[in-house]
Short mmCIF file of C-alpha atoms and ligand atoms in Angstrom, two decimals:
data_model
loop_
_atom_site.label_atom_id
_atom_site.label_comp_id
_atom_site.label_asym_id
_atom_site.label_seq_id
_atom_site.Cartn_x
_atom_site.Cartn_y
_atom_site.Cartn_z
CA MET A 15 113.05 47.72 -119.69
CA SER A 16 113.40 46.07 -116.35
CA THR A 17 110.97 46.96 -113.61
CA THR A 18 110.73 45.43 -110.16
CA LEU A 19 107.54 44.80 -108.19
CA ARG A 20 107.74 44.31 -104.44
CA PHE A 21 104.72 43.47 -102.32
CA LEU A 22 105.31 45.06 -98.92
CA GLY A 23 101.99 43.86 -97.48
CA ALA A 24 98.71 42.14 -98.45
CA ALA A 25 100.80 39.14 -99.58
CA GLY A 26 99.25 36.00 -98.08
CA THR A 27 96.87 38.17 -96.03
CA VAL A 28 94.07 40.67 -96.68
CA THR A 29 95.41 43.83 -95.05
CA GLY A 30 98.43 46.12 -95.32
CA SER A 31 98.18 46.79 -99.08
CA ARG A 32 101.42 48.52 -100.16
CA HIS A 33 102.98 47.62 -103.47
CA LEU A 34 106.26 49.10 -104.62
CA VAL A 35 107.09 49.63 -108.30
CA GLU A 36 110.76 50.36 -108.94
CA THR A 37 111.25 51.61 -112.47
CA ARG A 38 113.17 54.22 -114.46
CA GLY A 39 115.24 55.05 -111.38
CA LYS A 40 112.11 55.97 -109.39
CA ARG A 41 109.94 54.42 -106.71
CA ILE A 42 106.14 54.39 -106.91
CA LEU A 43 104.12 53.10 -103.98
CA VAL A 44 100.64 51.83 -104.85
CA ASP A 45 98.46 52.02 -101.71
CA CYS A 46 99.85 52.53 -98.24
CA GLY A 47 97.70 50.52 -95.86
CA LEU A 48 97.73 49.48 -92.25
CA PHE A 49 97.86 45.86 -91.20
CA GLN A 50 94.66 45.04 -89.32
CA GLY A 51 93.03 42.06 -87.61
CA PRO A 52 94.97 39.67 -85.32
CA LYS A 53 97.71 41.12 -83.10
CA ARG A 54 100.54 39.41 -85.02
CA ASN A 55 99.38 41.37 -88.09
CA ARG A 56 98.96 44.67 -86.28
CA LEU A 57 102.44 44.46 -84.79
CA LYS A 58 103.83 44.62 -88.33
CA ASN A 59 102.72 48.26 -88.47
CA TRP A 60 105.59 48.97 -86.07
CA ASP A 61 108.29 47.38 -88.26
CA PRO A 62 110.47 49.90 -90.08
CA PHE A 63 109.21 50.48 -93.62
CA PRO A 64 111.21 48.16 -95.94
CA VAL A 65 112.57 51.08 -97.99
CA ASP A 66 113.42 54.56 -96.75
CA PRO A 67 110.17 56.58 -97.22
CA ASN A 68 112.34 59.51 -98.25
CA THR A 69 113.32 57.57 -101.42
CA ILE A 70 109.72 57.02 -102.58
CA ASP A 71 108.80 59.49 -105.31
CA VAL A 72 105.03 59.21 -105.44
CA VAL A 73 102.10 57.35 -103.85
CA LEU A 74 99.03 56.25 -105.84
CA LEU A 75 95.91 55.18 -103.91
CA THR A 76 93.19 52.87 -105.22
CA HIS A 77 90.56 53.62 -102.54
CA ALA A 78 90.04 54.99 -99.05
CA HIS A 79 89.82 51.85 -96.87
CA VAL A 80 92.25 51.95 -93.95
CA ASP A 81 94.05 48.79 -95.06
CA HIS A 82 94.97 50.73 -98.22
CA ILE A 83 95.68 54.22 -96.81
CA GLY A 84 96.11 54.01 -93.03
CA TYR A 85 99.92 53.96 -92.99
CA LEU A 86 100.25 57.27 -94.90
CA PRO A 87 100.77 59.49 -91.81
CA ARG A 88 103.61 57.27 -90.64
CA LEU A 89 105.17 57.25 -94.13
CA VAL A 90 105.10 61.04 -94.16
CA ARG A 91 106.41 61.29 -90.61
CA ASP A 92 109.33 59.05 -91.65
CA GLY A 93 110.32 61.19 -94.62
CA PHE A 94 107.96 60.77 -97.60
CA HIS A 95 107.24 64.19 -99.11
CA GLY A 96 106.03 63.52 -102.68
CA ARG A 97 102.52 63.69 -104.10
CA ILE A 98 99.74 61.29 -103.09
CA TYR A 99 97.33 60.80 -105.99
CA ALA A 100 93.75 59.49 -105.72
CA THR A 101 90.35 60.12 -107.29
CA HIS A 102 88.52 63.20 -105.95
CA PRO A 103 85.99 61.28 -103.81
CA THR A 104 88.83 59.13 -102.41
CA VAL A 105 90.71 62.28 -101.39
CA GLU A 106 87.63 63.44 -99.44
CA LEU A 107 87.19 60.06 -97.75
CA VAL A 108 90.91 59.74 -96.97
CA ARG A 109 90.71 63.00 -95.00
CA ILE A 110 87.85 61.63 -92.88
CA LEU A 111 89.42 58.22 -92.31
CA LEU A 112 92.95 59.41 -91.54
CA ALA A 113 91.68 61.89 -88.96
CA ASP A 114 89.74 59.08 -87.30
CA THR A 115 92.62 56.58 -87.49
CA ALA A 116 95.05 59.07 -85.96
CA HIS A 117 92.57 59.81 -83.18
CA LEU A 118 92.25 56.07 -82.44
CA GLN A 119 96.05 55.69 -82.39
CA GLU A 120 96.37 58.52 -79.88
CA GLU A 121 93.55 57.12 -77.71
CA GLU A 122 95.12 53.66 -77.73
CA ALA A 123 98.48 55.04 -76.60
CA LYS A 124 96.77 57.07 -73.85
CA TYR A 125 94.91 53.97 -72.68
CA ALA A 126 98.08 51.85 -72.72
CA ASN A 127 99.80 54.46 -70.55
CA LYS A 128 96.90 54.55 -68.11
CA LYS A 129 96.83 50.77 -67.80
CA GLY A 130 100.62 50.43 -68.01
CA TYR A 131 100.43 47.52 -70.47
CA SER A 132 102.82 48.81 -73.13
CA LYS A 133 106.40 47.56 -73.35
CA HIS A 134 107.40 51.15 -74.06
CA SER A 135 107.21 53.82 -71.47
CA PRO A 136 105.52 56.05 -72.29
CA ALA A 137 103.55 54.24 -75.03
CA LEU A 138 103.56 56.29 -78.24
CA PRO A 139 100.96 56.35 -81.00
CA LEU A 140 101.98 54.95 -84.40
CA PHE A 141 101.25 58.48 -85.62
CA THR A 142 99.45 61.58 -84.44
CA GLN A 143 96.70 63.82 -85.79
CA ARG A 144 99.44 66.26 -86.80
CA ASP A 145 101.10 63.53 -88.91
CA ALA A 146 97.73 62.76 -90.50
CA GLU A 147 97.30 66.44 -91.38
CA ARG A 148 100.74 66.53 -92.99
CA ALA A 149 99.77 63.50 -95.12
CA MET A 150 96.52 65.22 -96.10
CA ASP A 151 98.51 68.22 -97.36
CA LEU A 152 100.14 65.96 -99.96
CA LEU A 153 96.86 64.61 -101.41
CA TYR A 154 96.23 65.38 -105.03
CA GLY A 155 92.83 64.58 -106.57
CA VAL A 156 92.32 63.46 -110.17
CA SER A 157 89.18 62.60 -112.12
CA TYR A 158 88.22 59.13 -113.24
CA GLY A 159 89.47 58.56 -116.78
CA ASP A 160 91.97 61.47 -116.79
CA GLU A 161 95.58 60.67 -117.62
CA PHE A 162 98.31 61.98 -115.36
CA THR A 163 102.08 61.51 -115.18
CA PRO A 164 103.28 60.15 -111.82
CA ILE A 165 106.86 59.85 -113.12
CA GLU A 166 108.55 60.55 -116.44
CA GLY A 167 107.89 57.72 -118.93
CA LEU A 168 104.53 56.55 -117.52
CA VAL A 169 100.93 57.73 -117.67
CA ALA A 170 98.45 56.67 -115.03
CA LYS A 171 94.66 56.47 -115.10
CA TYR A 172 91.90 55.60 -112.62
CA ARG A 173 88.71 53.82 -113.70
CA ASP A 174 85.64 52.72 -111.70
CA VAL A 175 85.87 49.46 -109.83
CA GLY A 176 82.60 49.60 -107.84
CA HIS A 177 83.97 48.78 -104.36
CA ILE A 178 83.32 51.99 -102.38
CA LEU A 179 82.75 55.58 -103.44
CA GLY A 180 85.88 56.78 -105.25
CA SER A 181 87.35 53.29 -105.62
CA ALA A 182 89.32 52.61 -108.76
CA PHE A 183 91.60 50.27 -110.54
CA LEU A 184 94.83 51.94 -111.55
CA SER A 185 96.58 51.49 -114.86
CA LEU A 186 100.18 52.49 -115.51
CA LYS A 187 101.12 52.68 -119.18
CA THR A 188 104.57 53.25 -120.63
CA THR A 189 105.09 56.26 -122.89
CA ASP A 190 108.83 55.84 -123.49
CA ARG A 191 108.69 52.68 -125.63
CA PRO A 192 106.25 53.69 -128.39
CA ASP A 193 107.00 50.61 -130.51
CA ARG A 194 105.84 48.27 -127.72
CA PRO A 195 103.89 50.10 -125.00
CA LYS A 196 103.08 48.05 -121.91
CA LYS A 197 100.36 48.28 -119.30
CA LEU A 198 100.54 47.33 -115.63
CA LEU A 199 97.19 47.25 -113.84
CA PHE A 200 96.43 47.27 -110.11
CA SER A 201 92.88 46.08 -109.52
CA GLY A 202 92.51 47.59 -106.03
CA ASP A 203 89.53 45.91 -104.36
CA ILE A 204 87.05 44.77 -106.99
CA GLY A 205 83.38 45.51 -106.40
CA ARG A 206 80.30 43.69 -107.60
CA PRO A 207 78.54 44.12 -110.94
CA HIS A 208 75.22 45.27 -109.39
CA ASP A 209 75.95 47.45 -106.39
CA VAL A 210 73.10 49.36 -104.80
CA ILE A 211 74.65 52.80 -105.40
CA LEU A 212 77.93 52.37 -107.29
CA ARG A 213 78.75 51.95 -110.95
CA PRO A 214 79.92 48.46 -111.94
CA PRO A 215 83.65 47.74 -112.43
CA SER A 216 84.86 49.15 -115.78
CA GLN A 217 86.45 47.10 -118.49
CA PRO A 218 90.24 47.36 -118.88
CA TYR A 219 92.03 46.73 -122.18
CA ASN A 220 95.52 45.67 -123.28
CA VAL A 221 96.73 44.61 -119.83
CA ASP A 222 100.20 43.04 -119.78
CA TYR A 223 100.70 42.65 -116.04
CA LEU A 224 97.94 42.46 -113.46
CA VAL A 225 98.13 42.82 -109.69
CA MET A 226 94.75 41.59 -108.47
CA GLU A 227 92.99 41.11 -105.14
CA SER A 228 91.70 37.66 -104.17
CA THR A 229 89.66 38.20 -100.96
CA TYR A 230 86.78 36.02 -102.17
CA GLY A 231 88.92 33.76 -104.35
CA ASP A 232 87.26 30.66 -102.91
CA ARG A 233 83.76 31.91 -102.16
CA LEU A 234 80.46 32.70 -103.82
CA HIS A 235 77.99 35.21 -102.43
CA ASP A 236 74.55 34.25 -101.24
CA PRO A 237 72.26 35.02 -104.19
CA GLU A 238 69.72 36.63 -101.79
CA ASP A 239 68.50 39.98 -103.10
CA VAL A 240 69.52 42.59 -100.49
CA ARG A 241 66.51 44.79 -101.13
CA GLN A 242 64.09 41.91 -100.51
CA GLY A 243 66.15 40.65 -97.58
CA LEU A 244 66.09 44.08 -95.95
CA ALA A 245 62.35 44.49 -96.59
CA ASN A 246 61.60 41.10 -94.98
CA ALA A 247 63.84 41.75 -91.98
CA LEU A 248 62.37 45.20 -91.33
CA GLN A 249 58.76 44.07 -91.75
CA GLN A 250 59.27 41.34 -89.16
CA ALA A 251 61.12 43.63 -86.79
CA PHE A 252 58.55 46.43 -87.06
CA SER A 253 55.72 44.00 -86.27
CA ARG A 254 57.17 43.75 -82.75
CA ASN A 255 57.04 47.53 -82.29
CA ALA A 256 60.54 47.82 -80.86
CA PRO A 257 63.90 49.29 -81.97
CA VAL A 258 65.99 47.79 -84.74
CA LEU A 259 69.75 48.21 -84.27
CA ILE A 260 71.97 47.99 -87.33
CA PRO A 261 75.72 47.85 -86.59
CA SER A 262 77.26 49.31 -89.73
CA PHE A 263 80.52 50.51 -91.25
CA ALA A 264 80.46 54.28 -91.54
CA VAL A 265 81.65 54.56 -95.12
CA GLY A 266 79.59 52.96 -97.86
CA ARG A 267 77.39 50.50 -96.02
CA SER A 268 75.53 53.15 -93.98
CA GLN A 269 74.80 55.17 -97.12
CA SER A 270 73.60 52.10 -99.07
CA LEU A 271 71.26 51.30 -96.17
CA LEU A 272 69.76 54.79 -96.16
CA TYR A 273 69.31 54.56 -99.92
CA LEU A 274 67.53 51.20 -99.74
CA ILE A 275 65.34 52.11 -96.78
CA ARG A 276 64.20 55.26 -98.59
CA GLU A 277 63.36 53.16 -101.66
CA LEU A 278 61.42 50.62 -99.58
CA GLU A 279 59.48 53.42 -97.90
CA GLU A 280 58.65 54.96 -101.26
CA GLU A 281 57.41 51.62 -102.62
CA GLY A 282 55.28 51.17 -99.52
CA ALA A 283 57.17 47.96 -98.66
CA VAL A 284 57.99 49.24 -95.17
CA PRO A 285 56.43 52.03 -93.09
CA ALA A 286 58.40 55.25 -92.58
CA VAL A 287 59.70 55.09 -89.02
CA PRO A 288 62.26 57.35 -87.29
CA ILE A 289 65.78 56.49 -88.43
CA TYR A 290 68.80 57.63 -86.45
CA LEU A 291 72.18 57.71 -88.16
CA ASP A 292 74.26 57.72 -84.99
CA SER A 293 77.86 58.04 -86.13
CA PRO A 294 79.86 61.25 -86.69
CA MET A 295 81.99 59.48 -89.28
CA ALA A 296 78.98 58.13 -91.17
CA LEU A 297 77.56 61.67 -91.22
CA LYS A 298 80.76 63.00 -92.80
CA ALA A 299 80.81 60.10 -95.28
CA LEU A 300 77.17 60.85 -96.11
CA GLU A 301 78.16 64.41 -96.97
CA THR A 302 80.95 63.07 -99.21
CA HIS A 303 78.45 60.85 -101.04
CA GLN A 304 76.15 63.83 -101.48
CA ASN A 305 79.07 65.89 -102.84
CA ASN A 306 79.90 63.19 -105.39
CA LEU A 307 76.54 62.11 -106.78
CA ARG A 308 78.03 62.13 -110.29
CA ASP A 309 80.12 59.11 -109.31
CA LEU A 310 77.13 56.93 -108.40
CA ASN A 311 75.34 54.48 -110.69
CA LEU A 312 72.79 55.39 -113.34
CA THR A 313 69.73 54.69 -111.21
CA CYS A 314 71.03 57.00 -108.49
CA ARG A 315 71.92 59.63 -111.08
CA ARG A 316 68.50 59.45 -112.70
CA LYS A 317 66.72 59.84 -109.36
CA THR A 318 68.98 62.67 -108.31
CA LEU A 319 68.30 64.51 -111.57
CA ALA A 320 64.59 64.03 -110.91
CA GLY A 321 65.07 65.88 -107.62
CA VAL A 322 65.04 62.90 -105.22
CA ASP A 323 67.19 63.21 -102.11
CA ILE A 324 68.33 59.60 -102.47
CA PHE A 325 69.94 59.14 -99.05
CA ARG A 326 67.11 60.67 -97.04
CA PRO A 327 64.34 58.39 -95.79
CA LYS A 328 61.30 60.32 -94.57
CA HIS A 329 62.16 60.59 -90.87
CA LEU A 330 65.95 60.63 -90.89
CA HIS A 331 67.73 62.10 -87.86
CA LEU A 332 71.45 62.79 -88.00
CA VAL A 333 72.95 62.27 -84.56
CA SER A 334 76.36 63.79 -84.01
CA HIS A 335 76.61 64.55 -80.28
CA GLN A 336 77.26 61.84 -77.72
CA ARG A 337 74.52 63.34 -75.54
CA GLU A 338 71.86 62.83 -78.26
CA SER A 339 73.19 59.34 -78.86
CA LYS A 340 72.79 58.42 -75.18
CA ALA A 341 69.25 59.84 -75.23
CA LEU A 342 68.33 57.28 -77.92
CA CYS A 343 68.64 54.57 -75.27
CA LYS A 344 65.24 55.66 -73.98
CA LYS A 345 63.54 54.66 -77.24
CA THR A 346 61.27 51.66 -76.91
CA ASP A 347 59.01 52.20 -79.95
CA ARG A 348 59.82 51.04 -83.42
CA CYS A 349 62.72 52.93 -84.95
CA ILE A 350 66.01 52.14 -86.69
CA ILE A 351 69.36 53.03 -85.13
CA ILE A 352 72.36 52.75 -87.46
CA ALA A 353 75.66 53.06 -85.58
CA GLY A 354 79.26 51.85 -85.69
CA SER A 355 81.24 49.82 -85.40
CA GLY A 356 80.11 47.31 -87.99
CA MET A 357 81.29 44.30 -85.97
CA ALA A 358 80.21 45.76 -82.59
CA ALA A 359 83.88 45.87 -81.56
CA GLY A 360 83.48 49.43 -80.25
CA GLY A 361 81.67 52.68 -80.97
CA ARG A 362 78.20 53.92 -80.17
CA ILE A 363 76.43 50.71 -81.14
CA LEU A 364 77.66 49.30 -77.82
CA HIS A 365 75.45 51.39 -75.56
CA HIS A 366 72.47 50.68 -77.80
CA LEU A 367 73.22 46.96 -77.61
CA ARG A 368 73.54 47.05 -73.83
CA GLN A 369 70.12 48.70 -73.65
CA ASN A 370 68.33 46.54 -76.23
CA LEU A 371 69.87 43.05 -76.16
CA PRO A 372 67.85 41.99 -73.08
CA ASN A 373 64.60 43.12 -74.79
CA PRO A 374 62.90 40.15 -76.52
CA LEU A 375 61.03 42.52 -78.84
CA ALA A 376 64.11 44.36 -80.15
CA THR A 377 66.08 43.34 -83.25
CA VAL A 378 69.78 43.46 -84.09
CA LEU A 379 70.29 43.29 -87.83
CA PHE A 380 73.77 42.54 -89.20
CA VAL A 381 74.50 43.73 -92.73
CA GLY A 382 78.21 42.94 -93.00
CA TYR A 383 80.91 40.38 -92.42
CA GLN A 384 81.53 39.52 -88.74
CA ALA A 385 85.14 38.49 -88.10
CA GLU A 386 86.10 35.72 -85.70
CA GLY A 387 86.50 36.94 -82.13
CA THR A 388 84.24 40.01 -82.42
CA ARG A 389 81.04 40.63 -80.44
CA GLY A 390 79.20 40.73 -83.75
CA ARG A 391 80.31 37.19 -84.51
CA ALA A 392 79.34 35.99 -81.03
CA LEU A 393 75.85 37.45 -81.45
CA ARG A 394 75.45 35.92 -84.89
CA ASP A 395 76.56 32.58 -83.49
CA GLY A 396 73.69 32.79 -80.98
CA LYS A 397 75.66 33.30 -77.74
CA PRO A 398 73.21 33.80 -74.83
CA HIS A 399 75.45 36.37 -73.09
CA ILE A 400 77.78 39.07 -74.38
CA ARG A 401 80.47 40.79 -72.39
CA MET A 402 80.51 44.58 -72.63
CA PHE A 403 81.49 47.43 -70.30
CA GLY A 404 82.77 44.81 -67.85
CA GLN A 405 79.35 43.15 -67.52
CA ASP A 406 77.57 40.12 -68.95
CA VAL A 407 74.59 41.27 -70.98
CA GLN A 408 71.81 38.78 -71.60
CA VAL A 409 70.80 38.33 -75.26
CA ARG A 410 67.04 38.02 -75.71
CA ALA A 411 66.63 40.28 -78.74
CA HIS A 412 66.10 38.85 -82.24
CA ILE A 413 69.39 38.51 -84.11
CA GLN A 414 69.12 38.65 -87.89
CA SER A 415 71.54 39.10 -90.76
CA ILE A 416 71.57 39.89 -94.45
CA ASP A 417 74.57 38.50 -96.31
CA GLY A 418 74.29 40.06 -99.75
CA PHE A 419 75.82 43.48 -99.00
CA SER A 420 79.46 42.60 -99.72
CA GLY A 421 81.67 45.19 -101.43
CA HIS A 422 83.90 42.48 -102.91
CA ALA A 423 83.28 40.47 -106.07
CA ASP A 424 83.15 36.70 -105.52
CA TYR A 425 85.28 34.38 -107.64
CA LEU A 426 82.77 33.99 -110.46
CA GLU A 427 82.40 37.77 -110.67
CA MET A 428 86.19 38.17 -110.73
CA LEU A 429 86.52 35.52 -113.46
CA ALA A 430 83.80 37.26 -115.45
CA TRP A 431 85.73 40.53 -115.20
CA LEU A 432 88.87 38.78 -116.49
CA MET A 433 86.92 36.97 -119.21
CA ALA A 434 86.31 40.29 -120.97
CA PHE A 435 90.02 41.19 -121.15
CA ASN A 436 90.85 41.56 -124.85
CA LYS A 437 94.20 39.73 -124.69
CA PRO A 438 96.01 37.24 -122.46
CA VAL A 439 97.82 38.72 -119.45
CA SER A 440 101.58 37.97 -119.36
CA ARG A 441 101.55 37.49 -115.62
CA VAL A 442 99.02 37.87 -112.80
CA PHE A 443 100.07 38.54 -109.20
CA LEU A 444 97.37 37.68 -106.65
CA THR A 445 97.38 39.79 -103.48
CA HIS A 446 94.93 40.70 -100.71
CA GLY A 447 93.68 37.22 -99.83
CA GLU A 448 94.12 34.53 -97.21
CA PRO A 449 96.41 31.78 -98.62
CA ASP A 450 93.54 29.36 -99.36
CA ALA A 451 91.50 32.01 -101.17
CA SER A 452 94.46 33.16 -103.30
CA ALA A 453 95.45 29.58 -104.16
CA ALA A 454 91.88 28.74 -105.21
CA LEU A 455 91.70 31.75 -107.50
CA GLN A 456 95.16 30.96 -108.90
CA ALA A 457 93.95 27.48 -109.89
CA LYS A 458 90.77 28.85 -111.45
CA ILE A 459 92.59 31.50 -113.53
CA ARG A 460 95.11 28.92 -114.76
CA GLU A 461 92.35 26.49 -115.65
CA GLU A 462 90.07 29.05 -117.29
CA PHE A 463 92.62 31.16 -119.16
CA GLY A 464 96.01 29.43 -118.93
CA TRP A 465 97.69 32.66 -117.74
CA PRO A 466 100.76 32.48 -115.44
CA VAL A 467 99.66 33.37 -111.91
CA THR A 468 102.04 34.14 -109.04
CA LEU A 469 101.22 34.26 -105.33
CA PRO A 470 103.88 36.77 -104.30
CA GLN A 471 106.04 36.45 -101.20
CA GLU A 472 106.16 39.52 -99.01
CA ASP A 473 109.05 41.85 -99.94
CA HIS A 474 110.44 39.52 -102.61
CA PRO A 475 111.47 41.34 -105.83
CA TYR A 476 109.66 40.26 -109.03
CA THR A 477 111.07 41.49 -112.33
CA ILE A 478 108.73 42.31 -115.21
CA ASP A 479 109.33 43.65 -118.72
CA PHE A 480 107.69 47.04 -118.31
ZN1 LIG B 514 88.62 47.90 -99.66
#
């Protein structure tokens, strides 16, 4: 049977994951992400969707990151009205992230109108909170490992992939050719084998066609142990008796931090100091993690069953109101403030940075990737001044970083995952990578396994026997 794959984003770049499967007279969209990063990428969000959303029958999501789900409200606004399937924890996280994304879109349009910088008058948001709510109404949660039927002739299944809570790889298996069933697998974003709180990626079998991410196709992670790295950084910072600021992503990273800090306190490796989780979105994501403890790794499960509140260090304060957040600026004693955004591009971390960067006793601890052009990157690169709120702020605080927290497998970890496949893959399509990273992984897969590997062109049709 002839099936066509079209990559409508995340081809030659890492954002905008949206892959179209045209088969059996139907259209399945796997992920529905926003383009992010440089302006030339973000402008693509405004292009008309390459196929009429009204003709898409079903959407299947691999995980809740905005570059995989953030276009959903627009798709629905433009006519999509089918089901949107995802694992149960992903459904919960999608609700949180879409509400936030829609809010940001509305704020951006408001700001553009105030400043008069948009080409359109008035500037309109890509979608509204109302559109996001309509998309949420179409969400349909399924359990890991359960089979479901997105369209006649195929069964689908989600299995753990260890990237963020709820993340999964997605398999589509034919049921209408019993003599020669075929399997098409979408890896989603692949996590690491030893995550702090998540289960490792599961093992797939009998894969015929594989659509796989390649973010770290040319890189290896620092072998530094994150627990030890965090302990060292906090011990040093606490010895100066001043605040430690941790810019952090709200979903996943903030919860892993709380988990590790609680562990370090329990072991006596660091003293229990006041910890402020200063991010409304991180608070909601924390609740989602607490609602889905069964989907965490064995160590977390064991501790939870033993009655441990795994995300609650001794003196944890949950800060939701802006007023309380501002009040934290008065803190001069040792404490930890975890706030977004992770790259200090916006969010509450900014007022904490303005307050603490000039203080030579304070510490800013980075626990995630800092993209080119962000304040986070400038701080990591040792810039003596940072521009924020229209002022130059002097940097005298200690700047530290821990590199081992990545949610993406590196190329050896990806090759190891492939190594355990029980039969050769007929064709691999590498997505979700910068061109150099994808090309490097392509060469390694060819060399290691001899499988055909394609780097797909955006919106080019690829025919497979499926
Ligand atoms: Zn992701």
